[in-house]
Amino acid sequence: MDIERVELKLLKVPLKSRFETSFGEVTEKQFLLVSVHGGGETGYGESVAMDYPMYNEETTGTVWYMLEEFLIPKLFTSQVKQPEEVSEAFAFVRRNNMAKAAIEGAVWDLYAKQQGITLASALGGKKQTIDVGVSIGIEPTVEKVVEYVERFVEEGYKRIKVKIKPGFDVNVIEAIRRRFGSDLPLMADANSAYTMQQIDILKQLDDYGLMMIEQPLAHDDIVDHIKLQKELRTPICLDESIHSVEDARKAIELGSCKMINIKIGRVGGLTESRKIHDLCEKHGIPVWCGGMLEMGVGRAHNIAITTLDNFTVPGDTSASDRYWEEDIVEPAVKLAAPGTLAVPEGAGIGYRINELAVQKYLVRSAEFTKR
Ligand code: OSB
Ligand code: MG
């Protein structure tokens, strides 16, 4: 693959409404749009790191630094023939998975465009539509969460996820079940807000028929989660703890979880995401695609990976209008039918970039050329 030029653009976009998790609140999103040029085509990737190192250790700033200092130079000198080779080429850099994924995704898109096929089919995905759910943040009141649930149920989302933290957990789930009944596909995401000392609260949640509880314990734990899973009927789903197919193998072997949330950025790219998918499939562990408040390019990558067979649980890839007034892709990501996104038919990610929108949100840009 001939990769001649890479552009980085730092964009800053306000969210339509605040989004709070147990680790903090977001009101605007800074992210990098990565474009990779070669053979007359352009591939796009989106960095999903947040402004502060609260979800993981990366930030928009560290992603820019890793790309400029190590990853872009390596891409120019390593003569990759297939996108699968990018993550091998990047293995000399420890971690920094979101930086790696941002540019690896752009190379995958470039490859698919050069082949004239969709990114989904380049990855081996077969679905033409995917079922999706939505993630609801922590709100000042339980009533506000219930209002959001009502709105998204009306929009047809196939699974509702709510964020919880100590003091805002059983009461929230109880109110949602009371209002919407036991059939609503419902799950809770704790973003590591609990310890084993609080097992009694987590056991209370066991009575509400949740599809799963996501990352209840520490962000780097797969040991206490074994003990917790033994005490709960509700399946535990790991998010923060899984950075690689090796992490997934260990968690499955140990019994730390019964499901895995795959975020392309957290695991270092599409190639590693597919490996985790394949491993989980072999072990009967369902997977779903997580979200990091992406704009359209990131959403497009999420849609593509979700077309693989073992993405059997609706993920967090909601429509663009969940968070954004105006997306940077055209057309915006919209529900094709209630709770369903159509996999675009155009080559690569299948969405065009809205350059006017990119200009509107642009903070800083840089260009790197192969020498
Ligand atoms: O834990 O899944 C998470 C957003 C930011 C950081 C972590 C998480 C989330 C979400 C939002 O739950 C998912 C989305 O709508 O993109
Ligand atoms: Mg999560």
Coordinates of N, CA, C and O in Angstrom, one line a residue, residues 64-148:
W64 N -1.9 13.0 19.6 CA -1.2 13.8 18.6 C 0.4 13.5 18.7 O 1.0 13.3 17.7
Y65 N 0.9 13.6 19.9 CA 2.3 13.4 20.2 C 2.8 12.0 19.6 O 3.8 11.9 18.9
M66 N 2.1 11.0 20.0 CA 2.5 9.6 19.6 C 2.4 9.5 18.1 O 3.3 8.8 17.5
L67 N 1.4 10.1 17.5 CA 1.3 10.0 16.0 C 2.5 10.7 15.3 O 3.1 10.1 14.5
E68 N 2.7 11.9 15.8 CA 3.7 12.7 15.1 C 5.1 12.2 15.4 O 5.9 12.1 14.4
E69 N 5.4 11.8 16.6 CA 6.7 11.4 17.0 C 7.1 9.9 16.5 O 8.2 9.7 16.1
F70 N 6.1 9.0 16.6 CA 6.5 7.6 16.4 C 5.6 6.9 15.3 O 6.2 6.2 14.5
L71 N 4.3 7.1 15.3 CA 3.5 6.2 14.5 C 3.5 6.6 13.0 O 3.6 5.7 12.2
I72 N 3.4 7.9 12.8 CA 3.4 8.3 11.3 C 4.8 8.0 10.7 O 4.8 7.4 9.6
P73 N 5.9 8.4 11.4 CA 7.2 8.0 10.8 C 7.3 6.5 10.5 O 7.8 6.0 9.5
K74 N 6.8 5.7 11.5 CA 6.9 4.2 11.3 C 6.0 3.8 10.1 O 6.5 2.9 9.4
L75 N 4.9 4.3 10.0 CA 4.0 4.0 8.8 C 4.7 4.3 7.5 O 4.6 3.5 6.6
F76 N 5.4 5.4 7.4 CA 6.1 5.8 6.2 C 7.2 4.8 5.8 O 7.6 4.6 4.7
T77 N 7.9 4.3 6.8 CA 9.0 3.4 6.6 C 8.8 1.9 6.6 O 9.6 1.2 6.2
S78 N 7.5 1.5 7.0 CA 7.4 0.1 7.1 C 6.7 -0.7 5.9 O 6.6 -1.9 6.0
Q79 N 6.4 0.1 4.9 CA 5.9 -0.6 3.7 C 4.9 -1.7 3.9 O 5.1 -2.8 3.5
V80 N 3.8 -1.4 4.6 CA 2.8 -2.4 4.8 C 2.0 -2.7 3.5 O 1.8 -1.8 2.7
K81 N 1.7 -4.0 3.3 CA 1.0 -4.4 2.1 C -0.5 -4.6 2.4 O -1.3 -4.5 1.5
Q82 N -0.8 -4.9 3.7 CA -2.2 -5.1 4.1 C -2.4 -4.3 5.4 O -1.5 -4.2 6.2
P83 N -3.6 -3.9 5.6 CA -3.9 -3.2 6.8 C -3.6 -4.0 8.1 O -3.3 -3.5 9.1
E84 N -3.7 -5.3 8.0 CA -3.4 -6.2 9.1 C -2.0 -6.0 9.6 O -1.7 -6.3 10.8
E85 N -1.1 -5.5 8.8 CA 0.3 -5.4 9.2 C 0.6 -4.2 10.0 O 1.7 -4.0 10.6
V86 N -0.4 -3.2 10.0 CA -0.1 -2.0 10.7 C 0.1 -2.2 12.2 O 1.0 -1.6 12.8
S87 N -0.8 -3.0 12.8 CA -0.6 -3.2 14.3 C 0.7 -3.9 14.6 O 1.3 -3.6 15.6
E88 N 1.1 -4.8 13.7 CA 2.5 -5.4 13.9 C 3.5 -4.4 13.9 O 4.5 -4.3 14.7
A89 N 3.4 -3.5 12.9 CA 4.5 -2.4 12.7 C 4.5 -1.5 14.0 O 5.5 -1.0 14.3
F90 N 3.3 -1.3 14.6 CA 3.2 -0.4 15.8 C 3.6 -1.1 17.1 O 3.5 -0.5 18.1
A91 N 3.8 -2.4 17.1 CA 4.0 -3.2 18.3 C 5.2 -2.7 19.1 O 5.3 -2.9 20.3
F92 N 6.2 -2.0 18.5 CA 7.3 -1.5 19.2 C 7.0 -0.4 20.2 O 7.7 0.0 21.1
V93 N 5.8 0.2 20.0 CA 5.3 1.2 21.0 C 4.3 0.5 22.0 O 3.4 -0.2 21.6
R94 N 4.7 0.6 23.3 CA 3.8 0.0 24.3 C 2.5 0.8 24.4 O 2.5 2.0 24.4
R95 N 1.4 0.1 24.5 CA 0.1 0.7 24.7 C -0.2 1.9 23.7 O -0.1 1.7 22.6
N96 N -0.7 3.0 24.3 CA -1.1 4.1 23.4 C -2.1 3.6 22.3 O -1.9 4.0 21.1
N97 N -3.0 2.8 22.7 CA -3.9 2.1 21.8 C -4.8 3.0 21.0 O -5.1 2.8 19.8
M98 N -5.2 4.1 21.6 CA -6.1 5.0 20.9 C -5.4 5.8 19.8 O -5.9 6.0 18.7
A99 N -4.1 6.1 20.0 CA -3.3 6.7 19.0 C -3.1 5.7 17.8 O -3.3 6.1 16.6
K100 N -2.8 4.5 18.2 CA -2.6 3.5 17.1 C -3.9 3.2 16.3 O -3.8 3.2 15.1
A101 N -5.0 3.1 17.0 CA -6.2 2.8 16.3 C -6.7 3.9 15.4 O -7.2 3.7 14.3
A102 N -6.4 5.2 15.8 CA -6.8 6.3 14.9 C -6.2 6.2 13.5 O -6.9 6.4 12.5
I103 N -5.0 5.9 13.5 CA -4.3 5.8 12.1 C -4.5 4.5 11.5 O -4.6 4.4 10.3
E104 N -4.5 3.4 12.3 CA -4.8 2.1 11.7 C -6.1 2.0 11.0 O -6.3 1.5 9.9
G105 N -7.1 2.7 11.6 CA -8.5 2.7 11.1 C -8.5 3.5 9.7 O -9.2 3.1 8.8
A106 N -7.7 4.5 9.7 CA -7.6 5.3 8.4 C -6.9 4.4 7.3 O -7.4 4.5 6.1
V107 N -5.9 3.6 7.7 CA -5.3 2.8 6.7 C -6.3 1.7 6.2 O -6.4 1.4 5.0
W108 N -7.1 1.1 7.1 CA -8.1 0.2 6.7 C -9.1 0.8 5.7 O -9.5 0.2 4.7
D109 N -9.5 2.0 6.0 CA -10.5 2.7 5.1 C -9.8 2.9 3.7 O -10.5 2.7 2.7
L110 N -8.6 3.4 3.8 CA -7.8 3.6 2.5 C -7.8 2.3 1.7 O -8.0 2.3 0.5
Y111 N -7.4 1.2 2.4 CA -7.3 -0.1 1.7 C -8.6 -0.5 1.1 O -8.7 -0.9 -0.1
A112 N -9.7 -0.4 1.8 CA -11.0 -0.7 1.3 C -11.4 0.1 0.1 O -11.9 -0.4 -0.9
K113 N -11.1 1.4 0.1 CA -11.4 2.3 -1.0 C -10.5 1.9 -2.2 O -11.0 1.9 -3.3
Q114 N -9.2 1.6 -2.0 CA -8.4 1.2 -3.1 C -8.9 -0.1 -3.7 O -8.7 -0.3 -4.9
Q115 N -9.5 -1.0 -2.9 CA -10.1 -2.2 -3.4 C -11.5 -2.0 -4.0 O -12.0 -2.9 -4.6
G116 N -12.1 -0.9 -3.7 CA -13.4 -0.6 -4.2 C -14.5 -1.4 -3.4 O -15.5 -1.7 -4.0
I117 N -14.2 -1.7 -2.2 CA -15.2 -2.5 -1.4 C -15.5 -1.7 -0.1 O -14.8 -0.8 0.3
T118 N -16.6 -2.1 0.6 CA -16.9 -1.5 1.9 C -15.9 -1.9 2.9 O -15.3 -3.0 2.9
L119 N -15.7 -1.0 3.9 CA -14.9 -1.4 5.1 C -15.4 -2.6 5.8 O -14.7 -3.5 6.2
A120 N -16.8 -2.7 5.9 CA -17.4 -3.9 6.5 C -17.0 -5.2 5.8 O -16.5 -6.1 6.4
S121 N -17.0 -5.2 4.4 CA -16.7 -6.4 3.8 C -15.2 -6.7 3.8 O -14.7 -7.8 3.8
A122 N -14.4 -5.6 3.8 CA -12.9 -5.8 3.9 C -12.6 -6.5 5.2 O -11.7 -7.3 5.3
L123 N -13.4 -6.2 6.3 CA -13.2 -6.9 7.6 C -13.8 -8.3 7.6 O -13.6 -9.0 8.6
G124 N -14.6 -8.6 6.7 CA -15.3 -9.9 6.6 C -16.7 -9.9 7.2 O -17.3 -11.0 7.5
G125 N -17.3 -8.7 7.4 CA -18.6 -8.6 7.9 C -19.7 -8.9 6.8 O -19.5 -8.5 5.7
K126 N -20.8 -9.4 7.3 CA -21.8 -9.8 6.3 C -23.1 -9.0 6.5 O -24.0 -9.0 5.6
K127 N -23.4 -8.5 7.7 CA -24.7 -7.8 7.9 C -24.9 -6.6 7.0 O -23.9 -5.9 6.7
Q128 N -26.1 -6.4 6.6 CA -26.5 -5.1 5.9 C -27.1 -4.1 6.8 O -27.1 -2.9 6.5
T129 N -27.6 -4.5 7.9 CA -28.1 -3.6 9.0 C -27.5 -4.1 10.3 O -27.2 -5.3 10.5
I130 N -27.4 -3.2 11.2 CA -27.0 -3.6 12.6 C -28.0 -3.0 13.6 O -28.6 -1.9 13.4
D131 N -28.3 -3.8 14.7 CA -29.2 -3.3 15.7 C -28.3 -2.5 16.7 O -27.2 -2.9 17.1
V132 N -28.9 -1.4 17.2 CA -28.1 -0.5 18.1 C -28.9 -0.1 19.3 O -30.2 0.0 19.3
G133 N -28.2 0.2 20.3 CA -28.7 0.7 21.6 C -28.2 2.1 21.8 O -27.6 2.7 21.0
V134 N -28.4 2.6 23.1 CA -28.0 3.9 23.4 C -27.5 4.0 24.8 O -28.0 3.2 25.7
S135 N -26.6 4.9 25.1 CA -26.0 5.0 26.4 C -26.5 6.3 27.1 O -26.4 7.4 26.4
I136 N -27.0 6.2 28.3 CA -27.5 7.4 29.0 C -26.6 7.7 30.2 O -26.3 6.8 31.0
G137 N -26.2 9.0 30.3 CA -25.3 9.4 31.4 C -26.0 9.5 32.7 O -27.2 9.4 32.9
I138 N -25.2 9.9 33.7 CA -25.7 10.2 35.1 C -26.3 11.6 35.0 O -25.8 12.5 34.3
E139 N -27.5 11.8 35.6 CA -28.2 13.0 35.5 C -28.4 13.5 36.9 O -28.3 12.8 37.9
P140 N -28.8 14.8 37.1 CA -29.0 15.4 38.4 C -30.1 14.7 39.1 O -30.1 14.6 40.4
T141 N -31.1 14.1 38.4 CA -32.2 13.4 39.1 C -32.5 12.1 38.3 O -32.3 12.0 37.1
V142 N -33.1 11.2 39.1 CA -33.6 9.9 38.5 C -34.7 10.2 37.4 O -34.7 9.6 36.4
E143 N -35.5 11.2 37.7 CA -36.6 11.5 36.7 C -36.0 11.9 35.4 O -36.6 11.6 34.3
K144 N -34.9 12.6 35.4 CA -34.3 13.0 34.1 C -33.8 11.8 33.3 O -34.0 11.8 32.1
V145 N -33.3 10.8 34.0 CA -32.8 9.6 33.4 C -34.1 8.9 32.7 O -34.0 8.5 31.6
V146 N -35.1 8.8 33.5 CA -36.4 8.2 33.0 C -36.9 8.9 31.8 O -37.3 8.3 30.8
E147 N -36.8 10.2 31.8 CA -37.2 11.0 30.6 C -36.4 10.6 29.4 O -36.9 10.4 28.3
Y148 N -35.1 10.5 29.6 CA -34.2 10.1 28.5 C -34.5 8.7 28.0 O -34.6 8.5 26.8

